[in-house]
mmCIF file of C-alpha atoms and ligand atoms in Angstrom:
data_model
loop_
_atom_site.group_PDB
_atom_site.id
_atom_site.type_symbol
_atom_site.label_atom_id
_atom_site.label_comp_id
_atom_site.label_asym_id
_atom_site.label_seq_id
_atom_site.Cartn_x
_atom_site.Cartn_y
_atom_site.Cartn_z
ATOM 1 C CA MET F 1 6.298 -27.196 -4.443
ATOM 2 C CA THR F 2 3.595 -25.203 -6.191
ATOM 3 C CA MET F 3 4.715 -21.774 -7.218
ATOM 4 C CA THR F 4 2.738 -18.745 -6.230
ATOM 5 C CA ARG F 5 2.100 -16.595 -9.275
ATOM 6 C CA ILE F 6 1.702 -12.975 -8.346
ATOM 7 C CA LYS F 7 2.765 -9.717 -9.935
ATOM 8 C CA VAL F 8 5.810 -8.063 -8.415
ATOM 9 C CA PRO F 9 6.553 -4.620 -9.835
ATOM 10 C CA LEU F 10 10.107 -3.265 -9.677
ATOM 11 C CA LEU F 11 8.730 -0.327 -7.688
ATOM 12 C CA ASP F 12 5.221 0.333 -6.348
ATOM 13 C CA LEU F 13 4.773 4.035 -5.643
ATOM 14 C CA GLN F 14 1.034 3.599 -5.023
ATOM 15 C CA ALA F 15 1.792 1.493 -1.958
ATOM 16 C CA GLN F 16 3.924 4.328 -0.590
ATOM 17 C CA TYR F 17 1.450 7.086 -1.476
ATOM 18 C CA ALA F 18 -1.747 5.489 -0.153
ATOM 19 C CA PRO F 19 -1.108 5.991 3.601
ATOM 20 C CA LEU F 20 0.194 9.550 3.037
ATOM 21 C CA ARG F 21 -2.489 10.683 0.626
ATOM 22 C CA ALA F 22 -4.503 12.903 2.995
ATOM 23 C CA GLU F 23 -1.423 14.534 4.531
ATOM 24 C CA ILE F 24 0.140 15.240 1.135
ATOM 25 C CA ARG F 25 -3.067 16.718 -0.270
ATOM 26 C CA THR F 26 -3.423 19.048 2.733
ATOM 27 C CA ALA F 27 0.176 20.208 2.313
ATOM 28 C CA VAL F 28 -0.337 20.860 -1.405
ATOM 29 C CA ASP F 29 -3.429 22.933 -0.538
ATOM 30 C CA GLY F 30 -1.169 24.941 1.771
ATOM 31 C CA VAL F 31 1.193 25.719 -1.107
ATOM 32 C CA PHE F 32 -1.752 27.107 -3.103
ATOM 33 C CA ASP F 33 -3.141 29.035 -0.129
ATOM 34 C CA LYS F 34 0.228 30.714 0.451
ATOM 35 C CA LEU F 35 0.996 30.982 -3.298
ATOM 36 C CA ALA F 36 4.412 29.580 -2.390
ATOM 37 C CA PHE F 37 4.987 28.049 -5.797
ATOM 38 C CA ILE F 38 8.688 28.670 -6.348
ATOM 39 C CA GLY F 39 11.209 28.966 -3.525
ATOM 40 C CA GLY F 40 9.506 30.309 -0.390
ATOM 41 C CA PRO F 41 8.735 28.760 2.984
ATOM 42 C CA TYR F 42 8.267 25.132 1.892
ATOM 43 C CA VAL F 43 11.554 25.104 0.016
ATOM 44 C CA GLN F 44 13.359 26.813 2.915
ATOM 45 C CA ALA F 45 11.915 24.299 5.371
ATOM 46 C CA LEU F 46 13.019 21.347 3.249
ATOM 47 C CA GLU F 47 16.497 22.830 2.854
ATOM 48 C CA ALA F 48 16.858 23.152 6.629
ATOM 49 C CA GLU F 49 15.455 19.661 7.232
ATOM 50 C CA LEU F 50 17.801 18.008 4.759
ATOM 51 C CA ALA F 51 20.824 19.923 5.995
ATOM 52 C CA ALA F 52 20.023 18.706 9.513
ATOM 53 C CA TYR F 53 19.294 15.189 8.274
ATOM 54 C CA THR F 54 22.583 14.807 6.414
ATOM 55 C CA GLY F 55 24.700 16.710 8.893
ATOM 56 C CA ALA F 56 25.707 19.412 6.413
ATOM 57 C CA THR F 57 25.319 23.107 7.245
ATOM 58 C CA HIS F 58 23.361 24.133 4.152
ATOM 59 C CA GLY F 59 20.834 22.688 1.746
ATOM 60 C CA VAL F 60 20.220 24.383 -1.596
ATOM 61 C CA GLY F 61 17.067 23.184 -3.334
ATOM 62 C CA VAL F 62 17.313 22.912 -7.118
ATOM 63 C CA SER F 63 15.230 21.668 -10.014
ATOM 64 C CA SER F 64 16.653 18.122 -10.337
ATOM 65 C CA GLY F 65 19.543 15.873 -9.408
ATOM 66 C CA THR F 66 21.114 16.705 -12.760
ATOM 67 C CA ASP F 67 20.871 20.420 -12.027
ATOM 68 C CA ALA F 68 22.305 19.796 -8.560
ATOM 69 C CA LEU F 69 25.400 18.365 -10.277
ATOM 70 C CA LEU F 70 25.491 21.165 -12.851
ATOM 71 C CA VAL F 71 25.140 23.956 -10.286
ATOM 72 C CA ALA F 72 27.665 22.408 -7.884
ATOM 73 C CA LEU F 73 30.265 21.739 -10.596
ATOM 74 C CA THR F 74 29.817 25.277 -11.961
ATOM 75 C CA ALA F 75 30.089 26.786 -8.476
ATOM 76 C CA LEU F 76 33.276 24.778 -7.909
ATOM 77 C CA GLY F 77 34.653 26.534 -10.961
ATOM 78 C CA VAL F 78 34.613 23.674 -13.464
ATOM 79 C CA GLY F 79 34.842 24.899 -17.041
ATOM 80 C CA PRO F 80 36.509 24.311 -20.401
ATOM 81 C CA GLY F 81 39.896 22.637 -20.135
ATOM 82 C CA ASP F 82 39.312 21.307 -16.626
ATOM 83 C CA GLU F 83 39.204 17.642 -15.713
ATOM 84 C CA VAL F 84 36.760 15.950 -13.347
ATOM 85 C CA ILE F 85 37.475 12.459 -12.062
ATOM 86 C CA THR F 86 34.480 10.114 -11.806
ATOM 87 C CA SER F 87 33.451 6.535 -12.596
ATOM 88 C CA PRO F 88 31.851 5.527 -15.913
ATOM 89 C CA TYR F 89 29.371 3.097 -14.319
ATOM 90 C CA THR F 90 26.657 5.569 -13.321
ATOM 91 C CA PHE F 91 23.570 7.271 -14.658
ATOM 92 C CA PHE F 92 24.529 9.452 -17.616
ATOM 93 C CA ALA F 93 23.836 12.727 -15.743
ATOM 94 C CA THR F 94 27.064 12.415 -13.739
ATOM 95 C CA ALA F 95 29.229 12.480 -16.848
ATOM 96 C CA GLY F 96 26.832 14.556 -18.928
ATOM 97 C CA CYS F 97 27.104 17.545 -16.574
ATOM 98 C CA ILE F 98 30.899 17.464 -16.733
ATOM 99 C CA ALA F 99 30.817 17.421 -20.538
ATOM 100 C CA ARG F 100 28.152 20.157 -20.740
ATOM 101 C CA LEU F 101 30.535 22.481 -18.892
ATOM 102 C CA GLY F 102 33.190 21.860 -21.524
ATOM 103 C CA ALA F 103 35.304 19.876 -19.088
ATOM 104 C CA ARG F 104 36.824 16.452 -19.606
ATOM 105 C CA CYS F 105 35.514 13.328 -17.874
ATOM 106 C CA VAL F 106 38.485 11.464 -16.487
ATOM 107 C CA PHE F 107 36.974 8.092 -15.805
ATOM 108 C CA VAL F 108 38.369 5.731 -13.206
ATOM 109 C CA ASP F 109 37.072 2.158 -13.304
ATOM 110 C CA ILE F 110 34.896 0.701 -10.552
ATOM 111 C CA ASP F 111 35.580 -1.720 -7.755
ATOM 112 C CA PRO F 112 33.716 -4.808 -9.059
ATOM 113 C CA LYS F 113 32.379 -5.660 -5.591
ATOM 114 C CA THR F 114 30.708 -2.328 -4.781
ATOM 115 C CA TYR F 115 30.322 -0.851 -8.310
ATOM 116 C CA ASN F 116 31.716 2.400 -6.882
ATOM 117 C CA ILE F 117 34.867 4.200 -8.021
ATOM 118 C CA ASP F 118 38.036 2.210 -7.306
ATOM 119 C CA ALA F 119 39.734 4.670 -4.968
ATOM 120 C CA GLY F 120 43.054 2.908 -5.464
ATOM 121 C CA GLN F 121 43.149 4.122 -9.072
ATOM 122 C CA ILE F 122 42.234 7.782 -8.459
ATOM 123 C CA GLU F 123 45.651 9.169 -7.676
ATOM 124 C CA ALA F 124 47.118 8.007 -10.996
ATOM 125 C CA ALA F 125 44.346 9.929 -12.793
ATOM 126 C CA ILE F 126 45.125 13.292 -11.175
ATOM 127 C CA THR F 127 46.821 15.918 -13.370
ATOM 128 C CA GLU F 128 47.378 19.655 -12.996
ATOM 129 C CA LYS F 129 44.050 20.126 -14.794
ATOM 130 C CA THR F 130 42.038 18.113 -12.244
ATOM 131 C CA LYS F 131 39.434 20.379 -10.689
ATOM 132 C CA VAL F 132 37.062 18.066 -8.784
ATOM 133 C CA ILE F 133 36.793 14.418 -7.727
ATOM 134 C CA LEU F 134 33.199 13.228 -8.188
ATOM 135 C CA PRO F 135 32.504 9.845 -6.556
ATOM 136 C CA VAL F 136 29.048 8.306 -7.108
ATOM 137 C CA HIS F 137 27.372 6.399 -4.257
ATOM 138 C CA LEU F 138 25.814 3.879 -6.606
ATOM 139 C CA PHE F 139 22.724 1.819 -5.711
ATOM 140 C CA GLY F 140 22.611 3.289 -2.172
ATOM 141 C CA GLN F 141 26.078 2.432 -0.889
ATOM 142 C CA CYS F 142 28.690 5.112 -0.221
ATOM 143 C CA ALA F 143 31.920 5.093 -2.184
ATOM 144 C CA ASP F 144 34.987 4.601 0.011
ATOM 145 C CA MET F 145 35.073 8.223 1.102
ATOM 146 C CA ALA F 146 37.912 7.864 3.621
ATOM 147 C CA ALA F 147 40.142 6.802 0.735
ATOM 148 C CA VAL F 148 38.729 9.399 -1.682
ATOM 149 C CA ASN F 149 39.064 12.234 0.840
ATOM 150 C CA ALA F 150 42.625 11.255 1.758
ATOM 151 C CA ILE F 151 43.687 11.591 -1.891
ATOM 152 C CA ALA F 152 41.671 14.782 -2.339
ATOM 153 C CA SER F 153 43.188 16.517 0.666
ATOM 154 C CA LYS F 154 46.691 15.453 -0.352
ATOM 155 C CA HIS F 155 46.130 17.169 -3.707
ATOM 156 C CA ASP F 156 43.952 19.968 -2.303
ATOM 157 C CA LEU F 157 40.964 19.070 -4.494
ATOM 158 C CA PRO F 158 37.263 19.454 -3.702
ATOM 159 C CA VAL F 159 35.099 16.330 -3.596
ATOM 160 C CA LEU F 160 31.559 16.401 -4.970
ATOM 161 C CA GLU F 161 29.385 13.452 -3.980
ATOM 162 C CA ASP F 162 26.798 12.210 -6.465
ATOM 163 C CA ALA F 163 24.440 11.011 -3.746
ATOM 164 C CA ALA F 164 21.376 10.846 -6.022
ATOM 165 C CA GLN F 165 20.854 7.171 -5.126
ATOM 166 C CA ALA F 166 22.100 7.379 -1.550
ATOM 167 C CA ILE F 167 19.995 9.660 0.632
ATOM 168 C CA GLY F 168 20.335 8.369 4.216
ATOM 169 C CA ALA F 169 23.304 6.118 3.380
ATOM 170 C CA ARG F 170 26.214 6.274 5.800
ATOM 171 C CA ASP F 171 29.883 5.614 5.273
ATOM 172 C CA ALA F 172 31.959 3.408 7.585
ATOM 173 C CA ASP F 173 32.634 6.399 9.862
ATOM 174 C CA CYS F 174 28.841 6.752 10.336
ATOM 175 C CA ARG F 175 28.656 10.094 8.589
ATOM 176 C CA MET F 176 25.891 10.570 6.045
ATOM 177 C CA ALA F 177 26.065 10.876 2.312
ATOM 178 C CA GLY F 178 25.960 14.575 1.501
ATOM 179 C CA SER F 179 28.246 15.496 4.405
ATOM 180 C CA LEU F 180 31.234 13.412 3.330
ATOM 181 C CA GLY F 181 32.756 15.725 0.726
ATOM 182 C CA THR F 182 32.808 19.414 -0.142
ATOM 183 C CA ALA F 183 29.219 19.171 -1.393
ATOM 184 C CA GLY F 184 26.663 16.454 -2.085
ATOM 185 C CA CYS F 185 24.048 16.205 -4.835
ATOM 186 C CA PHE F 186 20.632 14.621 -4.305
ATOM 187 C CA SER F 187 17.836 13.766 -6.724
ATOM 188 C CA PHE F 188 14.148 13.575 -5.913
ATOM 189 C CA TYR F 189 13.231 11.811 -9.134
ATOM 190 C CA PRO F 190 10.184 9.736 -8.153
ATOM 191 C CA SER F 191 12.047 6.407 -8.162
ATOM 192 C CA LYS F 192 14.761 7.596 -5.802
ATOM 193 C CA ASN F 193 14.418 6.666 -2.108
ATOM 194 C CA LEU F 194 13.065 10.153 -1.390
ATOM 195 C CA GLY F 195 10.966 10.846 -4.467
ATOM 196 C CA ALA F 196 8.989 13.983 -5.307
ATOM 197 C CA ALA F 197 5.813 14.338 -7.362
ATOM 198 C CA GLY F 198 7.950 15.404 -10.303
ATOM 199 C CA ASP F 199 11.516 16.620 -10.663
ATOM 200 C CA GLY F 200 13.571 18.062 -7.832
ATOM 201 C CA GLY F 201 17.056 18.050 -6.369
ATOM 202 C CA LEU F 202 19.213 19.542 -3.664
ATOM 203 C CA VAL F 203 22.864 20.258 -2.929
ATOM 204 C CA THR F 204 24.228 19.990 0.605
ATOM 205 C CA THR F 205 27.433 21.654 1.766
ATOM 206 C CA SER F 206 29.081 22.986 4.890
ATOM 207 C CA ASP F 207 30.989 25.620 2.898
ATOM 208 C CA ASP F 208 29.175 28.946 3.467
ATOM 209 C CA ALA F 209 30.583 30.678 0.398
ATOM 210 C CA LEU F 210 29.812 27.733 -1.885
ATOM 211 C CA ALA F 211 26.253 27.537 -0.529
ATOM 212 C CA HIS F 212 25.746 31.226 -1.218
ATOM 213 C CA THR F 213 27.122 30.947 -4.762
ATOM 214 C CA MET F 214 24.834 28.006 -5.523
ATOM 215 C CA SER F 215 21.787 29.673 -3.991
ATOM 216 C CA ILE F 216 22.100 32.659 -6.317
ATOM 217 C CA MET F 217 23.300 30.604 -9.289
ATOM 218 C CA ARG F 218 20.026 28.653 -9.298
ATOM 219 C CA ASN F 219 18.235 31.973 -9.830
ATOM 220 C CA HIS F 220 20.228 33.569 -12.657
ATOM 221 C CA GLY F 221 23.061 34.586 -10.370
ATOM 222 C CA MET F 222 20.821 37.379 -9.197
ATOM 223 C CA GLU F 223 21.590 39.384 -6.039
ATOM 224 C CA PRO F 224 20.143 41.878 -5.278
ATOM 225 C CA ALA F 225 17.089 41.979 -7.559
ATOM 226 C CA TYR F 226 17.994 42.438 -11.214
ATOM 227 C CA HIS F 227 21.695 42.615 -10.556
ATOM 228 C CA HIS F 228 23.537 39.606 -12.005
ATOM 229 C CA GLU F 229 27.028 39.250 -10.642
ATOM 230 C CA ILE F 230 27.573 35.674 -11.829
ATOM 231 C CA LEU F 231 26.139 33.688 -14.695
ATOM 232 C CA GLY F 232 23.422 31.354 -13.466
ATOM 233 C CA GLY F 233 20.153 30.000 -14.740
ATOM 234 C CA ASN F 234 16.738 28.805 -13.667
ATOM 235 C CA PHE F 235 17.476 25.797 -11.469
ATOM 236 C CA ARG F 236 14.828 26.517 -8.814
ATOM 237 C CA LEU F 237 12.837 24.032 -6.748
ATOM 238 C CA ASP F 238 9.030 24.204 -6.652
ATOM 239 C CA GLY F 239 7.090 24.669 -3.418
ATOM 240 C CA ILE F 240 4.792 21.748 -4.183
ATOM 241 C CA GLN F 241 7.755 19.396 -4.501
ATOM 242 C CA ALA F 242 9.270 20.680 -1.256
ATOM 243 C CA ALA F 243 5.961 20.291 0.611
ATOM 244 C CA VAL F 244 5.601 16.681 -0.564
ATOM 245 C CA LEU F 245 9.234 15.898 0.233
ATOM 246 C CA SER F 246 9.049 17.274 3.792
ATOM 247 C CA ILE F 247 6.194 14.874 4.515
ATOM 248 C CA LYS F 248 7.987 11.925 2.956
ATOM 249 C CA LEU F 249 11.284 12.738 4.688
ATOM 250 C CA LYS F 250 9.699 11.842 8.041
ATOM 251 C CA HIS F 251 9.303 8.275 6.765
ATOM 252 C CA LEU F 252 12.603 7.958 4.933
ATOM 253 C CA ASP F 253 14.491 6.071 7.641
ATOM 254 C CA SER F 254 11.711 3.565 8.220
ATOM 255 C CA TRP F 255 11.445 3.002 4.466
ATOM 256 C CA ALA F 256 15.205 2.445 4.301
ATOM 257 C CA ASP F 257 14.986 -0.007 7.215
ATOM 258 C CA ALA F 258 12.312 -1.945 5.349
ATOM 259 C CA ARG F 259 14.529 -2.066 2.244
ATOM 260 C CA ARG F 260 17.427 -3.307 4.394
ATOM 261 C CA GLN F 261 15.203 -6.000 5.914
ATOM 262 C CA ASN F 262 14.076 -7.036 2.458
ATOM 263 C CA ALA F 263 17.728 -7.340 1.459
ATOM 264 C CA GLU F 264 18.477 -9.588 4.448
ATOM 265 C CA HIS F 265 15.412 -11.666 3.717
ATOM 266 C CA TYR F 266 16.514 -12.088 0.092
ATOM 267 C CA ARG F 267 19.943 -13.238 1.302
ATOM 268 C CA GLU F 268 18.298 -15.955 3.410
ATOM 269 C CA LEU F 269 16.001 -17.029 0.592
ATOM 270 C CA PHE F 270 18.788 -17.203 -2.014
ATOM 271 C CA THR F 271 20.874 -19.325 0.353
ATOM 272 C CA GLU F 272 17.937 -21.601 1.209
ATOM 273 C CA ARG F 273 17.371 -22.231 -2.474
ATOM 274 C CA GLY F 274 21.033 -22.991 -3.081
ATOM 275 C CA LEU F 275 21.428 -20.089 -5.493
ATOM 276 C CA ASP F 276 24.616 -18.737 -3.907
ATOM 277 C CA GLY F 277 26.851 -20.129 -6.648
ATOM 278 C CA ALA F 278 24.786 -18.910 -9.601
ATOM 279 C CA VAL F 279 23.854 -15.478 -8.300
ATOM 280 C CA THR F 280 26.155 -13.003 -6.557
ATOM 281 C CA LEU F 281 24.241 -10.793 -4.141
ATOM 282 C CA PRO F 282 25.179 -7.185 -3.298
ATOM 283 C CA TRP F 283 28.412 -6.913 -1.321
ATOM 284 C CA VAL F 284 28.332 -4.413 1.510
ATOM 285 C CA ARG F 285 31.589 -2.758 2.558
ATOM 286 C CA PRO F 286 32.116 -3.437 6.281
ATOM 287 C CA GLY F 287 30.578 -0.764 8.528
ATOM 288 C CA VAL F 288 28.578 1.091 5.877
ATOM 289 C CA HIS F 289 24.831 1.663 6.048
ATOM 290 C CA HIS F 290 23.470 0.655 2.631
ATOM 291 C CA ILE F 291 20.031 2.057 1.789
ATOM 292 C CA TYR F 292 19.398 -0.189 -1.247
ATOM 293 C CA ASN F 293 18.039 2.163 -3.840
ATOM 294 C CA GLN F 294 18.621 -0.937 -5.935
ATOM 295 C CA PHE F 295 19.209 -4.596 -5.073
ATOM 296 C CA VAL F 296 21.579 -5.688 -7.803
ATOM 297 C CA LEU F 297 22.241 -9.316 -8.684
ATOM 298 C CA ARG F 298 25.274 -10.397 -10.635
ATOM 299 C CA VAL F 299 25.076 -13.451 -12.877
ATOM 300 C CA ALA F 300 27.065 -14.969 -15.742
ATOM 301 C CA ALA F 301 26.912 -12.692 -18.802
ATOM 302 C CA ASP F 302 25.284 -15.394 -20.962
ATOM 303 C CA LYS F 303 22.536 -15.890 -18.356
ATOM 304 C CA ARG F 304 21.700 -12.244 -17.669
ATOM 305 C CA ASP F 305 19.361 -11.405 -20.546
ATOM 306 C CA PRO F 306 17.621 -14.812 -20.472
ATOM 307 C CA LEU F 307 17.052 -14.381 -16.705
ATOM 308 C CA LEU F 308 15.661 -10.881 -17.304
ATOM 309 C CA ALA F 309 13.260 -12.254 -19.920
ATOM 310 C CA HIS F 310 12.273 -15.152 -17.633
ATOM 311 C CA LEU F 311 11.485 -12.795 -14.738
ATOM 312 C CA ARG F 312 9.487 -10.463 -16.963
ATOM 313 C CA SER F 313 7.523 -13.344 -18.444
ATOM 314 C CA HIS F 314 6.490 -14.169 -14.855
ATOM 315 C CA ASP F 315 5.380 -10.573 -14.155
ATOM 316 C CA ILE F 316 8.384 -9.734 -12.040
ATOM 317 C CA GLY F 317 9.760 -6.264 -12.554
ATOM 318 C CA CYS F 318 13.485 -6.043 -13.132
ATOM 319 C CA ALA F 319 15.871 -3.696 -14.905
ATOM 320 C CA ILE F 320 19.474 -3.256 -15.933
ATOM 321 C CA TYR F 321 21.356 -0.389 -14.294
ATOM 322 C CA TYR F 322 23.240 0.221 -16.534
ATOM 323 C CA PRO F 323 23.582 -1.691 -19.809
ATOM 324 C CA SER F 324 26.749 0.203 -20.764
ATOM 325 C CA GLY F 325 29.318 2.545 -19.266
ATOM 326 C CA CYS F 326 29.138 6.285 -19.902
ATOM 327 C CA HIS F 327 32.472 6.120 -21.741
ATOM 328 C CA THR F 328 30.874 4.425 -24.759
ATOM 329 C CA GLN F 329 27.841 6.716 -24.999
ATOM 330 C CA PRO F 330 27.655 8.384 -28.421
ATOM 331 C CA ALA F 331 26.951 11.757 -26.782
ATOM 332 C CA LEU F 332 30.361 11.585 -25.086
ATOM 333 C CA LYS F 333 32.331 10.404 -28.109
ATOM 334 C CA ASP F 334 34.391 13.609 -28.108
ATOM 335 C CA GLN F 335 35.752 12.630 -24.701
ATOM 336 C CA GLY F 336 37.946 10.134 -26.510
ATOM 337 C CA PHE F 337 37.178 6.821 -24.839
ATOM 338 C CA LYS F 338 36.520 3.467 -26.471
ATOM 339 C CA ALA F 339 35.093 0.061 -25.633
ATOM 340 C CA GLY F 340 37.634 -1.895 -23.601
ATOM 341 C CA ASP F 341 38.917 1.099 -21.635
ATOM 342 C CA PHE F 342 37.133 0.162 -18.392
ATOM 343 C CA PRO F 343 36.915 -3.636 -18.107
ATOM 344 C CA GLN F 344 35.218 -3.755 -14.665
ATOM 345 C CA THR F 345 32.512 -1.347 -15.797
ATOM 346 C CA GLU F 346 31.979 -3.294 -19.004
ATOM 347 C CA SER F 347 31.694 -6.643 -17.190
ATOM 348 C CA ALA F 348 29.242 -5.188 -14.676
ATOM 349 C CA ALA F 349 27.145 -3.767 -17.515
ATOM 350 C CA LEU F 350 26.804 -7.290 -18.960
ATOM 351 C CA GLU F 351 26.257 -9.193 -15.711
ATOM 352 C CA THR F 352 24.010 -7.127 -13.431
ATOM 353 C CA LEU F 353 20.268 -7.128 -12.930
ATOM 354 C CA SER F 354 18.113 -5.269 -10.379
ATOM 355 C CA ILE F 355 15.160 -6.962 -8.669
ATOM 356 C CA PRO F 356 12.348 -5.394 -6.577
ATOM 357 C CA ILE F 357 13.508 -4.129 -3.148
ATOM 358 C CA TYR F 358 10.993 -1.351 -2.351
ATOM 359 C CA SER F 359 9.830 -0.978 1.256
ATOM 360 C CA GLU F 360 6.288 -2.316 0.925
ATOM 361 C CA LEU F 361 7.359 -5.585 -0.730
ATOM 362 C CA THR F 362 5.599 -8.490 1.002
ATOM 363 C CA ASP F 363 7.115 -11.805 2.089
ATOM 364 C CA GLU F 364 4.966 -13.531 -0.504
ATOM 365 C CA GLN F 365 6.382 -11.274 -3.220
ATOM 366 C CA LYS F 366 9.968 -11.916 -2.154
ATOM 367 C CA HIS F 367 9.349 -15.664 -2.110
ATOM 368 C CA CYS F 368 7.842 -15.384 -5.564
ATOM 369 C CA VAL F 369 10.871 -13.504 -6.959
ATOM 370 C CA VAL F 370 13.294 -16.081 -5.569
ATOM 371 C CA ASP F 371 11.105 -19.000 -6.689
ATOM 372 C CA VAL F 372 11.102 -17.711 -10.256
ATOM 373 C CA ILE F 373 14.882 -17.262 -10.206
ATOM 374 C CA ALA F 374 15.285 -20.761 -8.722
ATOM 375 C CA GLU F 375 13.083 -22.132 -11.481
ATOM 376 C CA PHE F 376 15.318 -20.460 -14.079
ATOM 377 C CA TYR F 377 18.376 -22.215 -12.631
ATOM 378 C CA GLY F 378 16.496 -25.496 -12.134
ATOM 379 C CA ALA F 379 17.287 -25.245 -8.435
HETATM 380 C C1 LIG N 401 18.975 9.993 -10.801
HETATM 381 C C2 LIG N 401 20.415 10.289 -10.877
HETATM 382 C C3 LIG N 401 20.900 11.533 -11.289
HETATM 383 C C4 LIG N 401 20.018 12.598 -11.878
HETATM 384 O O1 LIG N 401 18.942 12.972 -11.119
HETATM 385 P P1 LIG N 401 17.635 13.641 -11.836
HETATM 386 O O2 LIG N 401 16.856 14.147 -10.673
HETATM 387 O O3 LIG N 401 16.944 12.552 -12.576
HETATM 388 O O4 LIG N 401 18.107 14.716 -12.726
HETATM 389 C C5 LIG N 401 22.257 11.761 -11.229
HETATM 390 N N1 LIG N 401 23.113 10.815 -10.823
HETATM 391 C C6 LIG N 401 22.706 9.595 -10.450
HETATM 392 C C7 LIG N 401 23.704 8.582 -9.992
HETATM 393 C C8 LIG N 401 21.348 9.283 -10.478
HETATM 394 O O5 LIG N 401 20.935 8.061 -10.128
#
């Protein structure tokens, strides 16, 4: 069989932008015409749309996914001496925000099948200093929130979802990420499933008091004008970002469906090529709605980097999310962890590899990706 040689980027934002170009440009003109640059009607509209979309009561637009975590953790009262339970296999921001508040990251290892926090190990990590449980919905699949919430309510602890990679994902009970805990944090970093034209983020919650605290905290804790009751900062969302996001939100579900179809197509292609033994495909917890921010392969540790190099040499975009756990990051060395503390995280960091899954991926591109992987394995 002759192999088709085409370029397959890990993500192609041009393909997403092209059909929306005119609509987005008109909306951005509207932001200028109304001078609605920071906060204002576009931000308020997006907040209402995303609250409705996720099923939470409130949406609080903020400057990034990282700031969503920082504002939510601060509003939940996390500070020096407190402990926050989370998993170490995540983007650094999750742990970084805990540490920036002077709190301690209490890491719980991941379930090796889903890469999400192993809920069965959470209870043993709870102490009288525990302030928040912070599950991450990694790669677009919800953590086991029924299990997390059961432990949290038993110990009367708030749950903050890091849903940065999981907008539109649903747990087994059909509820959406962002409405599953006390509050949920979203990122609009351009490579997320709902990406802005720059940085942006949002916190969802159905707790009225928490929503109010966060909405003033993002603006220096100011209410009324020039009265500062609580210590906040500048964590505001721009009107241009909100205007772009409201347009893209209308397409989010169809984009997620296309990602899900790509995932199913990959499963067929990997099986057809007899790659099932060499490559473990993403495992989906029964009943959950996975939105595939990433499609993560798992291979033998000694094959991972050579496979990455092979794919790249054939112009196929791929990446490692993440090459190490947060617990061994130099910036978190004061947290007191060491290599070996979280074996499932450390194995995943050596064995995983993400391949293109974006909505506009063509059949030819998917065939090409699988052909190149099959060639690597001599299949
Ligand atoms: C992207 C991401 C963040 C941070 O979002 P930014 O908008 O880049 O600040 C936090 N947590 C996770 C899991 C992420 O993937």
